[in-house]
Amino acid sequence: MPDFFRRFVVAPPARAGDAVVFAARAVREAFRPPFELRETARQLYEIGWLSVPLIAAAGFAVGIVLSMHTRASLQRFGAEALIPAALTLALVRETGPLVVGLLVSGRVGAGVGAELGAMKVTEQVDALEASAVDSFKFLVVTRMVACVVAMPILTTVMNFTGIVGGWVAETAISGMGFRTYFEAAFSIVQFTDYLPGTLKTTVFGFIIAITASYLGLRTSHGTQGVGRSATRSVVLASMLMIAANVVLVRLIFFVFPETAE
Amino acid sequence: MGSPRLALVGTFVVGGLLLFAVGLFMIGDRRLLFTERFEVEADFGNVTGIAIGTGVRLAGFDAGEVLAVEIPLNPGERFVVRMRVREDLRPLVRTDSVAAVLTDGLLGSVFIQIRSGSADASSVADGGRIRGVDAVEIADLIEEGRDTFRTVAAEFLGLRAQMSATLGDLGETITTTNELITGVGEDVDTITSASAAVMDAARAVLADTRALVENLAEGHGTVGRLLGDDALYTHLVGSVRETEATMQAVRRSAEQVEQAIDRFGGPDSETVRMLADAGEAVAHARDAMSDLAENTEALKRNWLFSRFFGERGFYNLDQLTRDEYRELFRDDRYTPLRIWVDGDLLFEAAAAGEITLAPGAVRRLDEAMAELLDYPRDSPLVVEGYAVGGNPGEEFRQAQAHADAVRAYLVEAYRRVATLTGTMPIGSAAGGSPSGDGRWNGVALTMFVATDRLTAPAPAAAGAP
């Protein structure tokens, strides 16, 4: 009974508190030199650049699918002209950020969790510390900054490839020109749709990077623990990101009431 | 980390930011952030669907967006919507422009439509206010549509009832039209045959009249000497011209009747109009015939021509005594042909002492007329009435009744011209009758055929009754 109590009642809040402290330390360290720019650039390459093909392909496919679904719905009411605007609004507001968050969570979360977990169990982290390198700043802050910077960019890539995918699907049916489609796409999009939707992915990036780094650096039980950390990173990062999205949407509605209409 | 990777990272970051900026530019361009603009206000009682960023159009052209919606402080006051409009469209926004809240289709977004003002009004100032027209609620539209539908349904039901009534009237009209067409056809037949006979007679009268007038003008005869009186001469010439004009009218009317008949033959949709034309033509023909009859009657009653008409057969039998009638049989220019018809089976007594034709009379009269049908139809026909029994007065009255009954049948059944079919009550004395005793009860049909129109062998002329 005491073991059950310690494991399921005391341990979770303690781990959550530890994670919060971990996250707060990461934020604080992000603004303190040295900034480890070279490692941050390397992480941007790994997390951002190498994710572009995945995001672009997914965005293109999502654009096509959204266009087809939107057409099927709007065609009943003779409102096909609204397809570009409706698709763009859906992409910019919610679909793009969420899909990017889930994809990055899967690809980057698993990678960071496994990489840091392996470094932890093979005592490479201790070796960094022995070399007078701030392992937390070198391993966690750089990944966090890279994720925060990469996520809005990847979301933008997702939005535009999604619009292109929607145009491809639309022009295959109606023959609409790209310029016409592109101008119609932004006809009803407001700054309050575009900016909050894109910038909230920085929070997604922060959650993904911190969750994966925390679970990776807390890895135990050897290589088996590495795999478990990778899996937990993806699952927990995705769940936290979705939960955070609910809060963020509510927050955006509060700050920008017109977006709720 | 090598330079190529750094370059790719740089490309990723810069490219991503540029792409993001493109999105911002597109939205900013739609929001007129990079265009000169001015602000204008409009007040609305209902701002359903209007929010910050709601599109503003001017005559259908994208002109700007809503900047703010100011809430009124008290009930009854109106909302004030502040809009941002492109500066280059300001000349079209006048102080009398009107802003209306419209919906882009049934599902489309709400937008504000500004109607261009009049040329006389001045351009609206920056921050100026124009009049607003409230939005039309879909619920109101549906309610209005429901009312409209009810109205249309009621109108439709009324229309259907009217259509039913109209169809019924149309059926009656068609029936009436058929009857009218049938009647017109009969009238046309009557008028055509009558007018042909009358015109032939009138043509002969004119020719003779013209010859007579020429003789008189040359001073022949006693009357010729009277022609020093210009009034008489003028009167005569006028009568002749009037008769000629009447004949022309009759001819024109006959032509109209023929044209109308031809047009009746075709399956033309203008049947109704043609029917009216035919009716008008028939009316003209009747008028012309009436004119001709009156003019001819006037000539007949003229003292100078009465004898002449008597010679031509246009007798006014009322003016003739029985002896004078018998004198006509001595005129060798006419050959009288007589058919005796026994009255024993010809008449039957009707109510009030009148006499009508018996059922078998038609066959007997038709047999009698069959012998006269070979001669010109314009020959004068006199139905001589005979009666036996009673005093001379009763015989005369009975003879007149016999003659009238037979004449009525002949005019009706053989389309005889009334003015060429007369009656002469003789009484009981009937010289040359088949009875052999000089008496006859019945009628005799006596036709005066112009001798020069008889073909050989000439029939035997009847003697005076």
XYZ file of C-alpha atoms in Angstrom:
726
model
C 0.000 0.000 0.000
C 2.713 2.519 0.769
C 4.414 1.580 -2.506
C 1.153 2.054 -4.436
C 0.598 5.356 -2.650
C 4.092 6.521 -3.433
C 3.894 5.439 -7.057
C 0.485 6.719 -8.043
C -0.279 9.533 -5.615
C 3.011 11.114 -4.621
C 5.237 10.417 -7.630
C 3.157 12.005 -10.461
C 2.884 15.465 -8.935
C 6.501 15.265 -7.922
C 7.500 14.430 -11.473
C 5.269 17.201 -12.790
C 6.874 19.626 -10.431
C 10.276 18.409 -11.478
C 9.285 18.904 -15.134
C 8.056 22.409 -14.436
C 11.301 23.284 -12.757
C 13.093 21.678 -15.706
C 11.116 23.809 -18.139
C 11.610 26.963 -16.133
C 15.323 26.350 -16.005
C 15.347 25.883 -19.772
C 13.612 29.199 -20.293
C 15.912 30.940 -17.908
C 19.023 29.407 -19.447
C 17.843 30.391 -22.921
C 18.496 34.002 -22.107
C 21.833 33.501 -20.412
C 25.140 33.158 -22.242
C 26.744 31.232 -23.637
C 24.026 30.719 -26.258
C 25.488 27.696 -27.994
C 24.533 29.074 -31.408
C 26.386 26.451 -33.368
C 24.581 23.622 -31.580
C 21.309 25.516 -31.916
C 21.895 25.790 -35.664
C 22.626 22.102 -35.819
C 19.389 21.372 -34.026
C 17.536 23.708 -36.387
C 18.924 21.708 -39.245
C 17.911 18.429 -37.620
C 14.525 19.504 -36.353
C 13.553 22.156 -38.905
C 15.183 21.593 -42.256
C 14.964 17.849 -42.218
C 11.261 18.073 -41.319
C 10.419 20.220 -44.338
C 9.859 17.322 -46.764
C 7.550 15.591 -44.300
C 5.627 18.774 -43.534
C 5.408 19.842 -47.174
C 4.133 16.461 -48.315
C 1.669 16.275 -45.462
C 0.507 19.839 -46.112
C -0.013 19.146 -49.808
C -2.046 16.062 -49.013
C -4.055 17.800 -46.325
C -4.813 20.642 -48.769
C -6.142 18.222 -51.346
C -8.253 16.356 -48.822
C -9.612 19.541 -47.272
C -10.472 20.922 -50.692
C -12.382 17.809 -51.631
C -14.283 17.761 -48.356
C -14.994 21.477 -48.497
C -16.233 21.205 -52.057
C -18.534 18.336 -51.160
C -20.050 20.448 -48.385
C -20.263 23.815 -50.093
C -21.414 22.454 -53.430
C -24.772 21.561 -51.882
C -25.397 25.231 -51.306
C -23.859 26.500 -54.535
C -21.049 28.177 -52.603
C -18.063 26.721 -54.493
C -16.562 30.203 -54.700
C -15.907 30.049 -50.976
C -13.711 26.929 -51.243
C -10.303 28.748 -51.326
C -11.193 31.028 -48.442
C -12.755 28.287 -46.329
C -9.804 25.969 -46.889
C -7.258 28.654 -46.073
C -9.118 29.711 -42.968
C -9.250 26.117 -41.725
C -5.557 25.607 -42.454
C -4.361 28.843 -40.921
C -6.504 28.724 -37.816
C -6.243 25.144 -36.659
C -5.462 22.399 -39.111
C -1.965 23.584 -40.029
C -0.676 24.224 -36.488
C -2.141 21.029 -35.049
C -0.976 18.739 -37.858
C 2.505 20.259 -37.738
C 2.585 19.828 -33.949
C 1.619 16.171 -34.182
C 4.064 15.433 -36.994
C 6.944 17.184 -35.244
C 5.963 15.547 -32.005
C 6.236 12.166 -33.655
C 9.423 12.796 -35.557
C 11.363 15.128 -33.236
C 9.934 14.039 -29.895
C 10.919 10.435 -30.446
C 14.325 11.441 -31.788
C 15.202 13.795 -28.927
C 13.878 11.416 -26.289
C 15.863 8.493 -27.680
C 19.005 10.524 -28.329
C 19.133 12.132 -24.881
C 18.099 8.868 -23.227
C 20.948 7.030 -24.920
C 23.368 9.750 -23.914
C 22.076 9.467 -20.358
C 22.411 5.686 -20.040
C 25.820 5.688 -21.731
C 26.982 8.455 -19.360
C 27.765 10.854 -22.207
C 25.951 13.546 -20.268
C 28.318 13.030 -17.382
C 31.218 13.209 -19.800
C 29.986 16.606 -21.034
C 29.822 17.841 -17.507
C 33.328 16.524 -16.890
C 34.432 18.564 -19.911
C 33.119 21.746 -18.301
C 30.209 21.915 -20.718
C 26.822 22.860 -19.373
C 25.012 19.758 -20.499
C 21.562 21.240 -19.791
C 22.201 24.292 -21.920
C 24.008 22.298 -24.606
C 21.460 19.515 -24.869
C 18.119 20.977 -23.760
C 18.139 24.710 -24.407
C 19.482 24.362 -27.932
C 16.763 21.828 -28.818
C 14.111 23.954 -27.154
C 15.150 27.073 -29.058
C 15.380 25.135 -32.307
C 11.889 23.717 -31.815
C 10.410 27.102 -30.896
C 11.972 28.725 -33.955
C 11.260 25.875 -36.355
C 7.620 25.301 -35.503
C 6.149 28.589 -36.880
C 8.274 28.191 -39.979
C 7.139 24.634 -40.485
C 3.557 25.736 -39.884
C 3.916 28.390 -42.565
C 5.282 25.744 -44.912
C 2.327 23.541 -44.060
C -0.148 26.394 -44.696
C 1.242 27.312 -48.094
C 1.718 23.761 -49.321
C -1.815 23.085 -48.128
C -3.074 26.044 -50.173
C -1.155 24.744 -53.186
C -2.646 21.291 -52.651
C -6.096 22.829 -52.464
C -5.467 24.713 -55.688
C -4.325 21.526 -57.415
C -7.521 19.779 -56.362
C -9.631 22.794 -57.350
C -7.996 23.427 -60.699
C -8.391 19.772 -61.596
C -12.163 20.230 -61.267
C -12.875 23.852 -62.160
C -9.649 24.933 -63.925
C -9.218 27.932 -61.630
C -5.951 29.864 -62.068
C -3.404 29.962 -59.243
C -3.405 33.745 -58.880
C -7.180 33.863 -58.665
C -7.198 31.021 -56.180
C -4.418 32.570 -54.095
C -6.134 35.940 -53.864
C -9.449 34.322 -53.049
C -7.700 32.217 -50.390
C -6.818 35.268 -48.319
C -10.054 37.165 -48.957
C -11.529 36.539 -45.519
C -8.401 35.687 -43.498
C -7.628 38.238 -40.843
C -4.424 38.979 -38.983
C -6.153 37.637 -35.919
C -6.539 34.319 -37.724
C -3.053 34.173 -39.170
C -0.793 35.464 -36.393
C -2.168 33.662 -33.309
C -2.598 30.441 -35.288
C 0.976 30.491 -36.460
C 2.657 31.815 -33.360
C 0.947 29.423 -30.967
C 3.065 26.667 -32.506
C 6.028 28.130 -30.612
C 4.268 26.825 -27.511
C 3.862 23.473 -29.248
C 7.591 23.470 -30.016
C 8.442 24.353 -26.442
C 6.237 21.528 -25.102
C 7.679 18.985 -27.549
C 11.278 19.921 -26.832
C 10.924 20.142 -23.047
C 8.868 16.925 -22.777
C 11.266 14.927 -24.944
C 14.357 16.400 -23.268
C 12.983 15.853 -19.777
C 12.010 12.247 -20.434
C 15.304 11.628 -22.232
C 17.454 13.009 -19.449
C 15.409 11.079 -16.872
C 15.959 7.789 -18.649
C 16.929 4.808 -16.513
C 17.085 1.042 -16.821
C 19.562 0.981 -19.715
C 18.645 0.651 -23.374
C 15.173 -0.578 -22.513
C 14.589 2.714 -20.790
C 15.744 4.555 -23.929
C 12.981 3.002 -26.021
C 10.461 3.703 -23.296
C 11.557 7.348 -23.131
C 11.164 7.713 -26.876
C 7.667 6.311 -26.822
C 6.645 8.321 -23.770
C 8.043 11.458 -25.352
C 5.797 11.127 -28.390
C 2.697 10.228 -26.427
C 3.110 12.744 -23.653
C 4.208 15.558 -25.971
C 1.206 14.972 -28.225
C -1.230 14.908 -25.324
C 0.251 17.990 -23.693
C 0.275 19.786 -27.001
C -3.413 19.031 -27.667
C -4.324 20.083 -24.152
C -2.304 23.252 -24.533
C -4.062 23.903 -27.835
C -7.425 23.960 -26.104
C -6.155 26.490 -23.622
C -4.463 28.540 -26.319
C -7.560 28.677 -28.485
C -9.565 29.845 -25.534
C -6.891 32.422 -24.783
C -6.861 33.633 -28.380
C -10.637 33.991 -28.328
C -10.317 36.035 -25.199
C -7.631 38.332 -26.576
C -9.063 38.515 -30.117
C -12.865 38.155 -29.721
C -13.511 38.570 -33.448
C -11.741 35.271 -34.156
C -14.486 33.437 -32.266
C -17.112 34.572 -34.836
C 28.676 21.710 -38.362
C 29.779 22.542 -41.864
C 28.916 25.565 -43.962
C 26.470 23.737 -46.240
C 24.336 22.806 -43.312
C 24.490 26.332 -41.972
C 23.385 27.572 -45.366
C 20.463 25.181 -45.326
C 19.545 26.334 -41.832
C 19.751 29.920 -43.006
C 17.627 29.085 -46.001
C 15.096 27.366 -43.788
C 14.798 30.292 -41.387
C 14.896 33.085 -43.961
C 12.646 31.237 -46.412
C 10.189 30.460 -43.660
C 10.100 34.058 -42.502
C 9.637 35.277 -46.081
C 6.784 32.879 -46.577
C 5.242 34.048 -43.353
C 5.664 37.648 -44.512
C 3.914 36.815 -47.768
C 0.932 35.674 -45.756
C 1.027 38.867 -43.760
C 1.247 40.945 -46.933
C -1.687 39.164 -48.524
C -3.853 39.773 -45.505
C -2.608 43.337 -45.120
C -3.342 44.034 -48.762
C -6.883 42.848 -48.315
C -7.159 45.043 -45.226
C -5.917 48.116 -47.149
C -2.836 48.438 -44.949
C -0.747 49.418 -47.949
C -3.356 51.669 -49.553
C -4.473 55.221 -48.870
C -7.827 55.148 -47.188
C -10.306 57.299 -45.318
C -12.847 56.599 -42.634
C -16.607 56.924 -42.884
C -19.380 56.096 -40.440
C -22.880 54.725 -40.877
C -25.573 54.154 -38.286
C -27.612 50.980 -38.097
C -30.427 49.802 -35.878
C -29.383 46.199 -36.393
C -25.787 45.070 -36.831
C -26.345 41.332 -37.210
C -23.160 39.718 -38.534
C -21.134 42.922 -38.579
C -17.793 42.710 -36.808
C -14.377 44.254 -37.044
C -12.941 43.276 -40.392
C -16.303 42.797 -42.086
C -15.886 43.658 -45.742
C -17.147 46.898 -47.243
C -18.083 47.109 -50.902
C -18.962 50.059 -53.038
C -21.297 49.149 -55.868
C -19.986 45.572 -55.605
C -16.320 46.620 -55.628
C -14.174 45.634 -52.620
C -13.660 48.979 -50.950
C -12.551 48.388 -47.377
C -13.510 46.927 -44.042
C -15.209 47.670 -40.746
C -12.917 49.209 -38.179
C -15.209 49.349 -35.181
C -18.804 49.038 -34.046
C -19.779 51.623 -31.467
C -22.498 50.473 -29.106
C -25.267 53.028 -28.386
C -25.594 54.341 -24.860
C -29.399 54.207 -24.691
C -32.130 51.998 -26.082
C -33.569 53.359 -29.305
C -30.290 54.821 -30.416
C -28.488 53.306 -33.328
C -25.189 51.498 -33.629
C -22.443 53.413 -35.361
C -20.206 51.376 -37.631
C -16.875 52.943 -38.534
C -15.466 51.801 -41.836
C -12.177 52.185 -43.644
C -12.598 52.809 -47.368
C -10.079 53.185 -50.168
C -9.182 56.797 -50.781
C -9.520 56.505 -54.562
C -13.194 55.601 -54.083
C -13.947 58.707 -52.034
C -15.398 60.639 -55.021
C -18.125 57.997 -55.225
C -19.046 58.182 -51.544
C -21.283 61.238 -51.240
C -23.150 62.667 -48.311
C -26.365 61.096 -49.619
C -24.808 57.653 -50.065
C -26.502 54.799 -48.241
C -24.816 51.869 -46.492
C -26.711 48.581 -46.303
C -25.893 45.321 -44.574
C -26.116 42.486 -47.092
C -25.254 38.816 -47.183
C -23.076 37.311 -49.882
C -25.529 34.642 -50.935
C -27.467 32.450 -48.546
C -24.386 31.094 -46.784
C -21.936 33.847 -47.581
C -20.477 36.299 -45.146
C -22.125 39.542 -44.212
C -20.764 42.685 -45.787
C -21.664 46.361 -45.970
C -22.640 47.706 -49.347
C -22.244 51.442 -49.904
C -24.364 52.818 -52.703
C -22.813 55.596 -54.747
C -24.361 58.939 -54.008
C -25.806 61.467 -56.409
C -23.610 63.790 -58.423
C -25.206 66.820 -56.811
C -24.138 65.848 -53.294
C -20.650 66.587 -52.006
C -18.062 63.931 -51.227
C -18.171 62.683 -47.694
C -15.468 64.066 -45.387
C -12.956 61.891 -43.597
C -14.839 60.542 -40.587
C -18.175 61.733 -41.992
C -21.399 59.838 -41.579
C -23.794 58.410 -44.124
C -27.206 56.824 -43.659
C -27.377 53.103 -42.909
C -30.041 50.596 -43.886
C -30.564 47.715 -41.502
C -29.775 44.136 -42.422
C -32.467 41.833 -43.651
C -32.810 38.918 -41.279
C -33.093 35.491 -42.848
C -35.924 34.738 -40.438
C -37.758 37.818 -41.708
C -37.130 36.702 -45.245
C -38.453 33.240 -44.476
C -41.532 34.741 -42.825
C -42.030 37.069 -45.748
C -41.506 34.170 -48.134
C -44.087 32.155 -46.247
C -46.594 35.003 -46.506
C -45.768 35.407 -50.163
C -46.257 31.712 -50.723
C -49.633 31.837 -49.023
C -50.631 34.806 -51.148
C -49.451 33.100 -54.309
C -51.269 29.914 -53.342
C -54.479 31.863 -52.739
C -54.025 33.718 -56.025
C -53.371 30.427 -57.775
C -56.532 28.878 -56.393
C -58.484 31.953 -57.465
C -56.854 31.819 -60.853
C -57.785 28.177 -61.206
C -61.390 28.975 -60.397
C -61.329 31.821 -62.903
C -59.777 29.531 -65.475
C -62.544 26.995 -64.927
C -65.158 29.704 -65.325
C -63.354 31.084 -68.367
C -63.170 27.649 -69.936
C -66.885 27.260 -69.363
C -67.534 30.646 -70.935
C -65.207 29.738 -73.763
C -67.187 26.590 -74.432
C -70.391 28.602 -74.548
C -68.702 31.164 -76.782
C -67.571 28.443 -79.156
C -71.103 27.078 -79.270
C -72.476 30.568 -79.846
C -69.828 31.187 -82.492
C -70.759 28.002 -84.292
C -74.386 29.030 -84.254
C -73.433 32.508 -85.420
C -71.283 31.120 -88.218
C -74.156 28.899 -89.284
C -76.509 31.874 -89.145
C -74.107 34.047 -91.056
C -73.737 31.363 -93.681
C -77.474 31.247 -94.150
C -77.659 35.030 -94.257
C -74.838 35.109 -96.763
C -76.593 32.593 -98.951
C -79.786 34.587 -98.764
C -78.086 37.898 -99.427
C -75.952 36.504 -102.217
C -78.910 35.079 -104.095
C -81.115 38.039 -103.323
C -78.481 40.588 -104.202
C -77.766 38.843 -107.505
C -81.402 39.018 -108.457
C -81.845 42.558 -107.240
C -78.666 43.709 -108.928
C -79.715 42.181 -112.220
C -83.044 43.903 -111.951
C -81.482 47.155 -110.876
C -78.942 46.932 -113.693
C -81.809 46.554 -116.167
C -83.673 49.388 -114.513
C -80.626 51.590 -114.784
C -80.116 50.804 -118.437
C -83.721 51.528 -119.228
C -83.734 54.600 -117.036
C -80.617 55.909 -118.699
C -82.199 55.353 -122.148
C -85.408 56.999 -121.022
C -83.621 59.964 -119.588
C -81.618 60.339 -122.779
C -84.845 60.300 -124.800
C -86.405 62.808 -122.514
C -83.290 64.959 -122.680
C -83.567 64.936 -126.450
C -87.084 66.313 -126.072
C -89.022 63.262 -127.173
C -92.539 62.930 -125.909
C -94.637 65.173 -123.772
C -92.484 64.742 -120.761
C -89.458 65.684 -122.817
C -90.918 69.024 -123.291
C -91.302 69.348 -119.587
C -87.604 68.972 -119.216
C -87.242 72.650 -119.525
C -87.785 72.315 -115.834
C -84.197 71.863 -114.602
C -85.350 70.764 -111.176
C -87.119 67.746 -112.568
C -84.116 66.850 -114.719
C -81.754 67.231 -111.791
C -84.022 65.108 -109.673
C -84.028 62.361 -112.243
C -80.287 62.383 -112.773
C -79.764 62.376 -109.017
C -82.031 59.382 -108.653
C -80.084 57.503 -111.299
C -76.734 58.312 -109.718
C -78.019 57.328 -106.321
C -79.136 54.030 -107.710
C -75.715 53.499 -109.307
C -73.996 54.268 -106.007
C -76.299 51.847 -104.260
C -75.412 49.162 -106.765
C -71.731 49.756 -106.206
C -72.287 49.465 -102.482
C -74.101 46.189 -103.028
C -71.224 44.926 -105.180
C -68.635 45.919 -102.603
C -70.631 44.289 -99.856
C -70.942 41.110 -101.881
C -67.159 41.120 -102.398
C -66.614 41.568 -98.675
C -68.908 38.682 -97.978
C -66.969 36.518 -100.442
C -63.657 37.502 -98.847
C -65.004 36.765 -95.413
C -66.259 33.384 -96.583
C -62.830 32.583 -98.069
C -61.129 33.509 -94.820
C -63.555 31.377 -92.872
C -62.336 28.388 -94.835
C -58.798 28.406 -93.459
C -57.762 27.126 -90.013
C -56.685 30.621 -89.103
C -56.337 31.637 -85.502
C -58.003 34.972 -86.390
C -61.367 33.328 -86.741
C -62.949 35.603 -84.202
C -61.793 38.712 -86.043
C -62.942 37.274 -89.335
C -66.268 36.487 -87.809
C -66.554 40.122 -86.853
C -65.543 41.093 -90.407
C -68.152 38.788 -91.836
C -70.791 40.152 -89.517
C -69.831 43.680 -90.523
C -69.899 42.745 -94.189
C -73.320 41.151 -93.794
C -74.527 44.269 -92.034
C -73.190 46.398 -94.891
C -74.882 44.144 -97.380
C -78.165 44.437 -95.498
C -77.836 48.201 -95.405
C -77.012 48.319 -99.084
C -79.915 46.063 -99.907
C -82.175 48.191 -97.792
C -80.925 51.315 -99.599
C -81.480 49.675 -102.933
C -84.962 48.553 -101.976
C -85.825 52.007 -100.748
C -84.446 53.694 -103.859
C -86.142 51.246 -106.127
C -89.375 51.683 -104.226
C -88.986 55.433 -104.566
C -88.563 55.110 -108.296
C -91.538 52.810 -108.508
C -93.697 55.325 -106.728
C -92.545 58.181 -108.917
C -95.488 59.179 -111.157
C -93.262 59.252 -114.154
C -91.875 55.743 -113.692
C -94.778 53.899 -112.149
C -95.997 52.736 -115.484
C -92.570 51.881 -116.613
C -92.118 49.678 -113.573
C -95.470 48.167 -114.211
C -94.279 47.222 -117.632
C -91.082 45.758 -116.226
C -93.054 43.690 -113.752
C -92.301 45.719 -110.684
C -95.910 45.963 -109.873
C -97.335 47.409 -106.842
C -100.128 44.931 -106.879
C -101.951 46.746 -104.131
C -102.553 49.566 -106.548
C -104.039 47.280 -109.185
C -107.628 46.211 -109.432
C -108.417 42.719 -110.640
C -109.356 44.106 -114.026
C -106.130 46.052 -114.315
C -104.285 42.888 -113.354
C -106.039 41.016 -116.133
C -104.894 43.741 -118.537
C -101.297 42.715 -117.893
C -101.907 39.500 -119.730
C -102.278 41.415 -122.934
C -98.744 42.729 -122.853
C -96.882 40.683 -125.431
C -93.476 41.538 -123.960
C -94.236 39.088 -121.180
C -95.461 35.562 -121.404
C -97.555 34.620 -118.359
C -97.167 30.994 -117.303
C -99.739 29.681 -114.844
C -99.790 26.566 -112.676
C -103.083 25.762 -111.019
C -102.956 24.230 -107.566
C -106.094 22.785 -106.044
C -106.789 24.135 -102.591
C -108.787 21.175 -101.277
C -105.755 19.444 -99.782
C -103.591 22.518 -99.684
C -104.935 24.405 -96.699
C -106.175 23.747 -93.266
C -107.939 26.036 -90.865
C -105.797 27.254 -87.997
C -106.853 29.006 -84.823
C -108.639 32.343 -84.983
C -109.934 31.616 -88.465
C -106.518 31.757 -90.074
C -105.485 29.485 -92.857
C -102.198 27.650 -92.951
C -100.670 25.144 -95.304
C -101.687 21.520 -94.765
C -98.969 18.859 -94.238
C -99.240 17.671 -97.852
C -99.220 21.154 -99.312
C -95.441 21.374 -99.548
C -95.225 18.436 -101.959
C -97.996 19.819 -104.147
C -96.472 23.294 -104.231
C -93.029 21.827 -104.964
C -94.488 19.915 -107.900
C -96.080 23.107 -109.144
C -92.900 25.168 -108.742
C -90.900 22.440 -110.495
C -92.561 23.506 -113.730
C -91.460 27.103 -113.264
C -87.866 26.484 -112.210
C -86.677 26.394 -115.821
C -87.347 30.090 -116.217
C -85.344 33.034 -114.931
C -85.633 33.414 -111.163
C -85.984 37.183 -111.496
C -89.266 36.814 -113.330
C -92.162 38.291 -111.328
C -94.336 35.643 -109.741
C -97.905 36.378 -108.727
C -99.742 34.012 -106.440
C -103.376 34.296 -107.485
C -105.763 33.438 -104.703
C -109.110 31.755 -105.375
C -111.890 30.764 -103.055
C -115.364 29.423 -103.548
C -118.270 29.839 -101.194
C -119.899 32.666 -99.364
C -120.376 36.200 -100.520
C -117.827 38.013 -102.635
C -116.253 39.622 -99.563
C -115.691 36.302 -97.911
C -114.360 34.861 -101.145
C -111.959 37.775 -101.485
C -110.719 37.419 -97.923
C -110.358 33.655 -98.293
C -108.574 34.086 -101.610
C -106.172 36.559 -100.034
C -105.464 34.147 -97.193
C -104.771 31.342 -99.697
C -102.403 33.527 -101.663
C -100.584 34.837 -98.578
C -99.975 31.350 -97.186
C -98.560 30.084 -100.449
C -96.452 33.215 -101.051
C -94.914 32.939 -97.588
C -93.855 29.404 -98.310
C -92.386 30.261 -101.709
C -90.398 33.196 -100.366
C -89.071 31.052 -97.540
C -88.482 27.771 -99.345
C -87.368 29.025 -102.760
C -85.616 32.157 -101.584
C -87.881 34.186 -103.797
C -87.215 37.890 -103.734
C -90.095 39.382 -101.846
C -90.466 42.335 -104.225
C -90.714 39.965 -107.161
C -93.295 37.740 -105.503
C -96.722 39.201 -105.071
C -100.263 38.112 -104.370
C -103.492 38.844 -106.226
C -106.761 37.746 -104.601
C -109.098 37.023 -107.482
C -112.065 35.453 -105.777
C -113.959 32.515 -107.206
C -114.009 33.467 -110.900
C -111.220 31.660 -112.672
C -111.314 31.682 -116.433
C -109.365 28.801 -117.925
C -109.125 26.852 -114.660
C -108.961 23.058 -114.784
C -112.354 22.790 -113.076
C -114.066 23.729 -116.358
C -116.841 25.691 -114.645
C -114.946 28.993 -114.496
C -114.513 28.733 -110.761
C -111.519 27.672 -108.676
C -110.699 27.069 -105.083
C -107.003 27.245 -104.338
C -104.191 29.194 -105.925
C -102.541 29.714 -109.264
C -98.833 30.455 -109.610
C -98.437 32.891 -112.474
C -94.944 33.773 -113.582
C -94.427 36.668 -116.012
C -91.416 35.668 -118.068
C -89.875 38.172 -120.447
C -90.800 36.931 -123.899
C -87.351 37.625 -125.309
C -85.802 35.374 -122.616
C -87.935 32.358 -123.447
C -86.224 29.570 -125.294
C -87.915 27.637 -128.127
C -90.308 25.981 -128.069
C -92.086 28.703 -126.204
C -94.711 27.510 -123.733
C -98.279 28.469 -124.151
C -99.141 31.747 -122.522
C -101.807 31.684 -119.877
C -104.886 33.788 -120.291
C -106.242 36.306 -117.863
C -107.979 34.708 -114.905
